[in-house]
Amino acid sequence: MNEKLSELIQAYEQRVYGQSENVRLMLASVLVGGHVLLEGVPGTGKTKMVRTLANLLGGDFKRIQFTPDLLPSDITGSMIYNMKTGDFETMKGPVFTNVLLADEINRTPAKTQAALLEAMEEKQMTIQGETYTLPDPFFVVATQNPVEFEGTYPLPEAQQDRFLFKLHIDFPSMEEEVAVLKQMIISKQEGTVQPLLTVEEFNRISVEIAGVTMTDEMYGYIMSIVRKTRETESIRHGASTRAGIAIAKAAKAWAYLESRDYVTPDDVKKVALASLRHRVILAPHMELEGVTHGQIIQELVGSVPVPR
């Protein structure tokens, strides 16, 4: 299975340039059933990253373009009246899929954003009092644009906490941008990507990741990092216990991607920033000084003693 994942990552990086670490982090997240929030300026390939991953995994893929007039029923589905039979029938929404791309999620009001909460947390959806189980696997990848303010609705902190990772998509290097141009203009490599993993293989990998060894010292190391976010003056609101669960799950997946069946402190450090940056709120004086979440979290993680 690890060889399969190596082949998948190689094929992924041939399609998406300049995002090698983000690609691996997103794959690590979805392998443990986590959801991902992608943040970046327009035109940096966020949608393509998600669509390519869905195609490589061989699962069903659906995309929702979030707009200010989008209704919760447009996501979840609704009951409709069949005039031929005289009965009400359930019309399931696009949330019933394996990979759901919530594009520009911050362009819709909180009521519609909240329609995803039950699906993300419980892996089920209630329509007119009837509860339906979502396909397995199921994960949401949402995108948002940090430079637009008109007509946007920032995600509530409680909903951001449902995402395992928040990844920042930055501009690639000069060489990588040239490669993107050649791919789009010359080779026109935009055909359908052949799946490299079946749903059964995906589930098998998830089971193997759950079996990756994590010692008591590593559990203590993770919770020391989480508790440190509540004790520093640089952070107004620290991370919750859910953050520790996210780091532990992600560290196991990262160790598996590194061909190991045990977790090391380096695995924890690798996933800590993506797991914490959307779960902490900086103190006002830090924001005024222009300090970023990444700077604070990296300094905080470095200050926690590493177990042997």
mmCIF file with all atom_site columns, N, CA, C and O in Angstrom, residues 32-37 66 75 95 100 102 105 112-125 134 138-142 155-156 158-165 242 249 278-279:
data_model
loop_
_atom_site.group_PDB
_atom_site.id
_atom_site.type_symbol
_atom_site.label_atom_id
_atom_site.label_alt_id
_atom_site.label_comp_id
_atom_site.label_asym_id
_atom_site.label_entity_id
_atom_site.label_seq_id
_atom_site.pdbx_PDB_ins_code
_atom_site.Cartn_x
_atom_site.Cartn_y
_atom_site.Cartn_z
_atom_site.occupancy
_atom_site.B_iso_or_equiv
_atom_site.pdbx_formal_charge
_atom_site.auth_seq_id
_atom_site.auth_comp_id
_atom_site.auth_asym_id
_atom_site.auth_atom_id
_atom_site.pdbx_PDB_model_num
ATOM 1   N N  . VAL A 1 32  ? -6.949  9.890  7.030  1.00 0.00 ? 32  VAL A N  1
ATOM 2   C CA . VAL A 1 32  ? -7.476  9.635  8.378  1.00 0.00 ? 32  VAL A CA 1
ATOM 3   C C  . VAL A 1 32  ? -8.874  10.229 8.542  1.00 0.00 ? 32  VAL A C  1
ATOM 4   O O  . VAL A 1 32  ? -9.363  10.400 9.660  1.00 0.00 ? 32  VAL A O  1
ATOM 5   N N  . GLY A 1 33  ? -9.533  10.531 7.416  1.00 0.00 ? 33  GLY A N  1
ATOM 6   C CA . GLY A 1 33  ? -10.905 11.015 7.464  1.00 0.00 ? 33  GLY A CA 1
ATOM 7   C C  . GLY A 1 33  ? -11.044 12.463 7.857  1.00 0.00 ? 33  GLY A C  1
ATOM 8   O O  . GLY A 1 33  ? -12.127 12.899 8.272  1.00 0.00 ? 33  GLY A O  1
ATOM 9   N N  . GLY A 1 34  ? -9.970  13.249 7.743  1.00 0.00 ? 34  GLY A N  1
ATOM 10  C CA . GLY A 1 34  ? -10.020 14.651 8.132  1.00 0.00 ? 34  GLY A CA 1
ATOM 11  C C  . GLY A 1 34  ? -10.412 15.558 6.983  1.00 0.00 ? 34  GLY A C  1
ATOM 12  O O  . GLY A 1 34  ? -10.287 15.202 5.807  1.00 0.00 ? 34  GLY A O  1
ATOM 13  N N  . HIS A 1 35  ? -10.901 16.736 7.328  1.00 0.00 ? 35  HIS A N  1
ATOM 14  C CA . HIS A 1 35  ? -11.289 17.741 6.350  1.00 0.00 ? 35  HIS A CA 1
ATOM 15  C C  . HIS A 1 35  ? -10.226 18.828 6.288  1.00 0.00 ? 35  HIS A C  1
ATOM 16  O O  . HIS A 1 35  ? -9.520  19.074 7.272  1.00 0.00 ? 35  HIS A O  1
ATOM 17  N N  . VAL A 1 36  ? -10.114 19.489 5.143  1.00 0.00 ? 36  VAL A N  1
ATOM 18  C CA . VAL A 1 36  ? -9.036  20.444 4.910  1.00 0.00 ? 36  VAL A CA 1
ATOM 19  C C  . VAL A 1 36  ? -9.613  21.783 4.452  1.00 0.00 ? 36  VAL A C  1
ATOM 20  O O  . VAL A 1 36  ? -10.536 21.824 3.629  1.00 0.00 ? 36  VAL A O  1
ATOM 21  N N  . LEU A 1 37  ? -9.057  22.853 5.013  1.00 0.00 ? 37  LEU A N  1
ATOM 22  C CA . LEU A 1 37  ? -9.398  24.207 4.589  1.00 0.00 ? 37  LEU A CA 1
ATOM 23  C C  . LEU A 1 37  ? -8.196  24.785 3.861  1.00 0.00 ? 37  LEU A C  1
ATOM 24  O O  . LEU A 1 37  ? -7.110  24.900 4.438  1.00 0.00 ? 37  LEU A O  1
ATOM 25  N N  . PHE A 1 66  ? -19.957 28.168 -3.564 1.00 0.00 ? 66  PHE A N  1
ATOM 26  C CA . PHE A 1 66  ? -20.684 28.892 -2.528 1.00 0.00 ? 66  PHE A CA 1
ATOM 27  C C  . PHE A 1 66  ? -20.885 30.345 -2.951 1.00 0.00 ? 66  PHE A C  1
ATOM 28  O O  . PHE A 1 66  ? -19.945 31.024 -3.354 1.00 0.00 ? 66  PHE A O  1
ATOM 29  N N  . ILE A 1 75  ? -27.279 22.183 -0.420 1.00 0.00 ? 75  ILE A N  1
ATOM 30  C CA . ILE A 1 75  ? -26.169 21.322 -0.044 1.00 0.00 ? 75  ILE A CA 1
ATOM 31  C C  . ILE A 1 75  ? -26.664 19.964 0.426  1.00 0.00 ? 75  ILE A C  1
ATOM 32  O O  . ILE A 1 75  ? -26.179 18.920 -0.005 1.00 0.00 ? 75  ILE A O  1
ATOM 33  N N  . VAL A 1 95  ? -23.797 16.827 -1.149 1.00 0.00 ? 95  VAL A N  1
ATOM 34  C CA . VAL A 1 95  ? -22.969 16.390 -0.028 1.00 0.00 ? 95  VAL A CA 1
ATOM 35  C C  . VAL A 1 95  ? -22.819 14.869 -0.001 1.00 0.00 ? 95  VAL A C  1
ATOM 36  O O  . VAL A 1 95  ? -21.891 14.349 0.625  1.00 0.00 ? 95  VAL A O  1
ATOM 37  N N  . LEU A 1 100 ? -15.970 16.224 -1.431 1.00 0.00 ? 100 LEU A N  1
ATOM 38  C CA . LEU A 1 100 ? -16.789 17.408 -1.655 1.00 0.00 ? 100 LEU A CA 1
ATOM 39  C C  . LEU A 1 100 ? -15.897 18.644 -1.630 1.00 0.00 ? 100 LEU A C  1
ATOM 40  O O  . LEU A 1 100 ? -15.224 18.922 -0.630 1.00 0.00 ? 100 LEU A O  1
ATOM 41  N N  . ALA A 1 102 ? -15.925 22.443 -1.382 1.00 0.00 ? 102 ALA A N  1
ATOM 42  C CA . ALA A 1 102 ? -16.723 23.613 -1.014 1.00 0.00 ? 102 ALA A CA 1
ATOM 43  C C  . ALA A 1 102 ? -15.934 24.848 -1.453 1.00 0.00 ? 102 ALA A C  1
ATOM 44  O O  . ALA A 1 102 ? -15.105 25.370 -0.704 1.00 0.00 ? 102 ALA A O  1
ATOM 45  N N  . ILE A 1 105 ? -15.913 28.960 0.364  1.00 0.00 ? 105 ILE A N  1
ATOM 46  C CA . ILE A 1 105 ? -16.902 28.721 1.415  1.00 0.00 ? 105 ILE A CA 1
ATOM 47  C C  . ILE A 1 105 ? -17.230 29.993 2.192  1.00 0.00 ? 105 ILE A C  1
ATOM 48  O O  . ILE A 1 105 ? -18.325 30.115 2.753  1.00 0.00 ? 105 ILE A O  1
ATOM 49  N N  . THR A 1 112 ? -25.843 28.769 5.892  1.00 0.00 ? 112 THR A N  1
ATOM 50  C CA . THR A 1 112 ? -25.518 27.780 4.869  1.00 0.00 ? 112 THR A CA 1
ATOM 51  C C  . THR A 1 112 ? -24.208 27.080 5.185  1.00 0.00 ? 112 THR A C  1
ATOM 52  O O  . THR A 1 112 ? -24.059 25.875 4.963  1.00 0.00 ? 112 THR A O  1
ATOM 53  N N  . GLN A 1 113 ? -23.233 27.810 5.725  1.00 0.00 ? 113 GLN A N  1
ATOM 54  C CA . GLN A 1 113 ? -21.981 27.172 6.134  1.00 0.00 ? 113 GLN A CA 1
ATOM 55  C C  . GLN A 1 113 ? -22.242 26.077 7.164  1.00 0.00 ? 113 GLN A C  1
ATOM 56  O O  . GLN A 1 113 ? -21.634 25.002 7.129  1.00 0.00 ? 113 GLN A O  1
ATOM 57  N N  . ALA A 1 114 ? -23.195 26.350 8.080  1.00 0.00 ? 114 ALA A N  1
ATOM 58  C CA . ALA A 1 114 ? -23.488 25.398 9.149  1.00 0.00 ? 114 ALA A CA 1
ATOM 59  C C  . ALA A 1 114 ? -24.131 24.120 8.630  1.00 0.00 ? 114 ALA A C  1
ATOM 60  O O  . ALA A 1 114 ? -24.143 23.104 9.339  1.00 0.00 ? 114 ALA A O  1
ATOM 61  N N  . ALA A 1 115 ? -24.662 24.147 7.407  1.00 0.00 ? 115 ALA A N  1
ATOM 62  C CA . ALA A 1 115 ? -25.271 22.943 6.850  1.00 0.00 ? 115 ALA A CA 1
ATOM 63  C C  . ALA A 1 115 ? -24.252 21.826 6.679  1.00 0.00 ? 115 ALA A C  1
ATOM 64  O O  . ALA A 1 115 ? -24.616 20.647 6.608  1.00 0.00 ? 115 ALA A O  1
ATOM 65  N N  . LEU A 1 116 ? -22.970 22.199 6.612  1.00 0.00 ? 116 LEU A N  1
ATOM 66  C CA . LEU A 1 116 ? -21.917 21.201 6.455  1.00 0.00 ? 116 LEU A CA 1
ATOM 67  C C  . LEU A 1 116 ? -21.478 20.596 7.784  1.00 0.00 ? 116 LEU A C  1
ATOM 68  O O  . LEU A 1 116 ? -20.794 19.573 7.808  1.00 0.00 ? 116 LEU A O  1
ATOM 69  N N  . LEU A 1 117 ? -21.839 21.243 8.910  1.00 0.00 ? 117 LEU A N  1
ATOM 70  C CA . LEU A 1 117 ? -21.313 20.814 10.197 1.00 0.00 ? 117 LEU A CA 1
ATOM 71  C C  . LEU A 1 117 ? -21.680 19.373 10.527 1.00 0.00 ? 117 LEU A C  1
ATOM 72  O O  . LEU A 1 117 ? -20.837 18.591 10.970 1.00 0.00 ? 117 LEU A O  1
ATOM 73  N N  . GLU A 1 118 ? -22.951 19.013 10.349 1.00 0.00 ? 118 GLU A N  1
ATOM 74  C CA . GLU A 1 118 ? -23.367 17.653 10.674 1.00 0.00 ? 118 GLU A CA 1
ATOM 75  C C  . GLU A 1 118 ? -22.644 16.643 9.801  1.00 0.00 ? 118 GLU A C  1
ATOM 76  O O  . GLU A 1 118 ? -22.213 15.586 10.273 1.00 0.00 ? 118 GLU A O  1
ATOM 77  N N  . ALA A 1 119 ? -22.509 16.976 8.518  1.00 0.00 ? 119 ALA A N  1
ATOM 78  C CA . ALA A 1 119 ? -21.828 16.062 7.598  1.00 0.00 ? 119 ALA A CA 1
ATOM 79  C C  . ALA A 1 119 ? -20.362 15.886 7.981  1.00 0.00 ? 119 ALA A C  1
ATOM 80  O O  . ALA A 1 119 ? -19.832 14.766 7.984  1.00 0.00 ? 119 ALA A O  1
ATOM 81  N N  . MET A 1 120 ? -19.687 16.971 8.346  1.00 0.00 ? 120 MET A N  1
ATOM 82  C CA . MET A 1 120 ? -18.269 16.913 8.657  1.00 0.00 ? 120 MET A CA 1
ATOM 83  C C  . MET A 1 120 ? -17.993 16.188 9.964  1.00 0.00 ? 120 MET A C  1
ATOM 84  O O  . MET A 1 120 ? -17.017 15.466 10.092 1.00 0.00 ? 120 MET A O  1
ATOM 85  N N  . GLU A 1 121 ? -18.876 16.372 10.948 1.00 0.00 ? 121 GLU A N  1
ATOM 86  C CA . GLU A 1 121 ? -18.638 15.812 12.268 1.00 0.00 ? 121 GLU A CA 1
ATOM 87  C C  . GLU A 1 121 ? -19.199 14.404 12.425 1.00 0.00 ? 121 GLU A C  1
ATOM 88  O O  . GLU A 1 121 ? -18.561 13.519 12.988 1.00 0.00 ? 121 GLU A O  1
ATOM 89  N N  . GLU A 1 122 ? -20.418 14.186 11.919 1.00 0.00 ? 122 GLU A N  1
ATOM 90  C CA . GLU A 1 122 ? -21.122 12.921 12.158 1.00 0.00 ? 122 GLU A CA 1
ATOM 91  C C  . GLU A 1 122 ? -21.113 11.982 10.963 1.00 0.00 ? 122 GLU A C  1
ATOM 92  O O  . GLU A 1 122 ? -21.545 10.830 11.081 1.00 0.00 ? 122 GLU A O  1
ATOM 93  N N  . LYS A 1 123 ? -20.650 12.462 9.801  1.00 0.00 ? 123 LYS A N  1
ATOM 94  C CA . LYS A 1 123 ? -20.661 11.673 8.561  1.00 0.00 ? 123 LYS A CA 1
ATOM 95  C C  . LYS A 1 123 ? -22.084 11.188 8.233  1.00 0.00 ? 123 LYS A C  1
ATOM 96  O O  . LYS A 1 123 ? -22.288 10.054 7.787  1.00 0.00 ? 123 LYS A O  1
ATOM 97  N N  . GLN A 1 124 ? -23.050 12.074 8.501  1.00 0.00 ? 124 GLN A N  1
ATOM 98  C CA . GLN A 1 124 ? -24.438 11.778 8.186  1.00 0.00 ? 124 GLN A CA 1
ATOM 99  C C  . GLN A 1 124 ? -25.148 13.090 7.875  1.00 0.00 ? 124 GLN A C  1
ATOM 100 O O  . GLN A 1 124 ? -24.624 14.172 8.135  1.00 0.00 ? 124 GLN A O  1
ATOM 101 N N  . MET A 1 125 ? -26.358 12.980 7.286  1.00 0.00 ? 125 MET A N  1
ATOM 102 C CA . MET A 1 125 ? -27.110 14.171 6.931  1.00 0.00 ? 125 MET A CA 1
ATOM 103 C C  . MET A 1 125 ? -28.586 13.928 7.209  1.00 0.00 ? 125 MET A C  1
ATOM 104 O O  . MET A 1 125 ? -29.109 12.858 6.886  1.00 0.00 ? 125 MET A O  1
ATOM 105 N N  . LEU A 1 134 ? -23.633 9.131  5.049  1.00 0.00 ? 134 LEU A N  1
ATOM 106 C CA . LEU A 1 134 ? -22.867 9.571  3.888  1.00 0.00 ? 134 LEU A CA 1
ATOM 107 C C  . LEU A 1 134 ? -21.939 8.452  3.411  1.00 0.00 ? 134 LEU A C  1
ATOM 108 O O  . LEU A 1 134 ? -21.615 7.534  4.169  1.00 0.00 ? 134 LEU A O  1
ATOM 109 N N  . PHE A 1 138 ? -15.604 9.847  3.232  1.00 0.00 ? 138 PHE A N  1
ATOM 110 C CA . PHE A 1 138 ? -16.184 11.158 2.957  1.00 0.00 ? 138 PHE A CA 1
ATOM 111 C C  . PHE A 1 138 ? -15.296 12.219 3.597  1.00 0.00 ? 138 PHE A C  1
ATOM 112 O O  . PHE A 1 138 ? -14.937 12.116 4.766  1.00 0.00 ? 138 PHE A O  1
ATOM 113 N N  . PHE A 1 139 ? -14.929 13.204 2.807  1.00 0.00 ? 139 PHE A N  1
ATOM 114 C CA . PHE A 1 139 ? -14.195 14.331 3.370  1.00 0.00 ? 139 PHE A CA 1
ATOM 115 C C  . PHE A 1 139 ? -14.472 15.588 2.556  1.00 0.00 ? 139 PHE A C  1
ATOM 116 O O  . PHE A 1 139 ? -14.819 15.527 1.365  1.00 0.00 ? 139 PHE A O  1
ATOM 117 N N  . VAL A 1 140 ? -14.366 16.713 3.242  1.00 0.00 ? 140 VAL A N  1
ATOM 118 C CA . VAL A 1 140 ? -14.634 18.023 2.650  1.00 0.00 ? 140 VAL A CA 1
ATOM 119 C C  . VAL A 1 140 ? -13.317 18.781 2.515  1.00 0.00 ? 140 VAL A C  1
ATOM 120 O O  . VAL A 1 140 ? -12.513 18.814 3.448  1.00 0.00 ? 140 VAL A O  1
ATOM 121 N N  . VAL A 1 141 ? -13.112 19.363 1.358  1.00 0.00 ? 141 VAL A N  1
ATOM 122 C CA . VAL A 1 141 ? -12.006 20.295 1.158  1.00 0.00 ? 141 VAL A CA 1
ATOM 123 C C  . VAL A 1 141 ? -12.620 21.629 0.772  1.00 0.00 ? 141 VAL A C  1
ATOM 124 O O  . VAL A 1 141 ? -13.278 21.741 -0.268 1.00 0.00 ? 141 VAL A O  1
ATOM 125 N N  . ALA A 1 142 ? -12.459 22.620 1.639  1.00 0.00 ? 142 ALA A N  1
ATOM 126 C CA . ALA A 1 142 ? -13.042 23.938 1.402  1.00 0.00 ? 142 ALA A CA 1
ATOM 127 C C  . ALA A 1 142 ? -11.941 24.924 1.026  1.00 0.00 ? 142 ALA A C  1
ATOM 128 O O  . ALA A 1 142 ? -10.810 24.829 1.513  1.00 0.00 ? 142 ALA A O  1
ATOM 129 N N  . LEU A 1 155 ? -15.533 32.377 8.363  1.00 0.00 ? 155 LEU A N  1
ATOM 130 C CA . LEU A 1 155 ? -15.996 31.151 9.011  1.00 0.00 ? 155 LEU A CA 1
ATOM 131 C C  . LEU A 1 155 ? -15.966 31.306 10.527 1.00 0.00 ? 155 LEU A C  1
ATOM 132 O O  . LEU A 1 155 ? -14.974 31.790 11.082 1.00 0.00 ? 155 LEU A O  1
ATOM 133 N N  . PRO A 1 156 ? -17.032 30.893 11.221 1.00 0.00 ? 156 PRO A N  1
ATOM 134 C CA . PRO A 1 156 ? -17.005 30.910 12.689 1.00 0.00 ? 156 PRO A CA 1
ATOM 135 C C  . PRO A 1 156 ? -15.910 29.995 13.218 1.00 0.00 ? 156 PRO A C  1
ATOM 136 O O  . PRO A 1 156 ? -15.555 28.991 12.596 1.00 0.00 ? 156 PRO A O  1
ATOM 137 N N  . ALA A 1 158 ? -15.966 27.907 15.601 1.00 0.00 ? 158 ALA A N  1
ATOM 138 C CA . ALA A 1 158 ? -16.444 26.542 15.861 1.00 0.00 ? 158 ALA A CA 1
ATOM 139 C C  . ALA A 1 158 ? -16.416 25.695 14.600 1.00 0.00 ? 158 ALA A C  1
ATOM 140 O O  . ALA A 1 158 ? -16.147 24.493 14.656 1.00 0.00 ? 158 ALA A O  1
ATOM 141 N N  . GLN A 1 159 ? -16.677 26.312 13.450 1.00 0.00 ? 159 GLN A N  1
ATOM 142 C CA . GLN A 1 159 ? -16.656 25.539 12.210 1.00 0.00 ? 159 GLN A CA 1
ATOM 143 C C  . GLN A 1 159 ? -15.234 25.321 11.720 1.00 0.00 ? 159 GLN A C  1
ATOM 144 O O  . GLN A 1 159 ? -14.914 24.266 11.179 1.00 0.00 ? 159 GLN A O  1
ATOM 145 N N  . GLN A 1 160 ? -14.372 26.304 11.921 1.00 0.00 ? 160 GLN A N  1
ATOM 146 C CA . GLN A 1 160 ? -12.975 26.105 11.533 1.00 0.00 ? 160 GLN A CA 1
ATOM 147 C C  . GLN A 1 160 ? -12.363 24.941 12.299 1.00 0.00 ? 160 GLN A C  1
ATOM 148 O O  . GLN A 1 160 ? -11.515 24.217 11.782 1.00 0.00 ? 160 GLN A O  1
ATOM 149 N N  . ASP A 1 161 ? -12.806 24.749 13.540 1.00 0.00 ? 161 ASP A N  1
ATOM 150 C CA . ASP A 1 161 ? -12.269 23.681 14.377 1.00 0.00 ? 161 ASP A CA 1
ATOM 151 C C  . ASP A 1 161 ? -12.590 22.306 13.820 1.00 0.00 ? 161 ASP A C  1
ATOM 152 O O  . ASP A 1 161 ? -11.959 21.312 14.188 1.00 0.00 ? 161 ASP A O  1
ATOM 153 N N  . ARG A 1 162 ? -13.589 22.210 12.930 1.00 0.00 ? 162 ARG A N  1
ATOM 154 C CA . ARG A 1 162 ? -13.944 20.908 12.336 1.00 0.00 ? 162 ARG A CA 1
ATOM 155 C C  . ARG A 1 162 ? -12.958 20.474 11.268 1.00 0.00 ? 162 ARG A C  1
ATOM 156 O O  . ARG A 1 162 ? -12.956 19.318 10.862 1.00 0.00 ? 162 ARG A O  1
ATOM 157 N N  . PHE A 1 163 ? -12.147 21.399 10.792 1.00 0.00 ? 163 PHE A N  1
ATOM 158 C CA . PHE A 1 163 ? -11.157 21.055 9.781  1.00 0.00 ? 163 PHE A CA 1
ATOM 159 C C  . PHE A 1 163 ? -9.896  20.533 10.468 1.00 0.00 ? 163 PHE A C  1
ATOM 160 O O  . PHE A 1 163 ? -9.383  21.154 11.393 1.00 0.00 ? 163 PHE A O  1
ATOM 161 N N  . LEU A 1 164 ? -9.411  19.406 10.000 1.00 0.00 ? 164 LEU A N  1
ATOM 162 C CA . LEU A 1 164 ? -8.183  18.843 10.568 1.00 0.00 ? 164 LEU A CA 1
ATOM 163 C C  . LEU A 1 164 ? -6.994  19.749 10.294 1.00 0.00 ? 164 LEU A C  1
ATOM 164 O O  . LEU A 1 164 ? -6.172  20.004 11.177 1.00 0.00 ? 164 LEU A O  1
ATOM 165 N N  . PHE A 1 165 ? -6.909  20.246 9.046  1.00 0.00 ? 165 PHE A N  1
ATOM 166 C CA . PHE A 1 165 ? -5.805  21.106 8.627  1.00 0.00 ? 165 PHE A CA 1
ATOM 167 C C  . PHE A 1 165 ? -6.337  22.398 8.026  1.00 0.00 ? 165 PHE A C  1
ATOM 168 O O  . PHE A 1 165 ? -7.415  22.431 7.428  1.00 0.00 ? 165 PHE A O  1
ATOM 169 N N  . ARG A 1 242 ? -9.611  18.775 20.919 1.00 0.00 ? 242 ARG A N  1
ATOM 170 C CA . ARG A 1 242 ? -9.765  18.290 19.545 1.00 0.00 ? 242 ARG A CA 1
ATOM 171 C C  . ARG A 1 242 ? -8.505  18.543 18.725 1.00 0.00 ? 242 ARG A C  1
ATOM 172 O O  . ARG A 1 242 ? -8.178  17.776 17.814 1.00 0.00 ? 242 ARG A O  1
ATOM 173 N N  . LYS A 1 249 ? -3.717  12.066 14.983 1.00 0.00 ? 249 LYS A N  1
ATOM 174 C CA . LYS A 1 249 ? -4.151  11.366 13.767 1.00 0.00 ? 249 LYS A CA 1
ATOM 175 C C  . LYS A 1 249 ? -3.242  11.712 12.592 1.00 0.00 ? 249 LYS A C  1
ATOM 176 O O  . LYS A 1 249 ? -2.812  10.835 11.840 1.00 0.00 ? 249 LYS A O  1
ATOM 177 N N  . HIS A 1 278 ? -5.525  27.400 12.644 1.00 0.00 ? 278 HIS A N  1
ATOM 178 C CA . HIS A 1 278 ? -6.914  27.866 12.609 1.00 0.00 ? 278 HIS A CA 1
ATOM 179 C C  . HIS A 1 278 ? -7.658  27.617 13.914 1.00 0.00 ? 278 HIS A C  1
ATOM 180 O O  . HIS A 1 278 ? -8.851  27.899 14.018 1.00 0.00 ? 278 HIS A O  1
ATOM 181 N N  . ARG A 1 279 ? -6.940  27.103 14.913 1.00 0.00 ? 279 ARG A N  1
ATOM 182 C CA . ARG A 1 279 ? -7.572  26.786 16.194 1.00 0.00 ? 279 ARG A CA 1
ATOM 183 C C  . ARG A 1 279 ? -7.156  27.728 17.310 1.00 0.00 ? 279 ARG A C  1
ATOM 184 O O  . ARG A 1 279 ? -7.630  27.577 18.439 1.00 0.00 ? 279 ARG A O  1
#
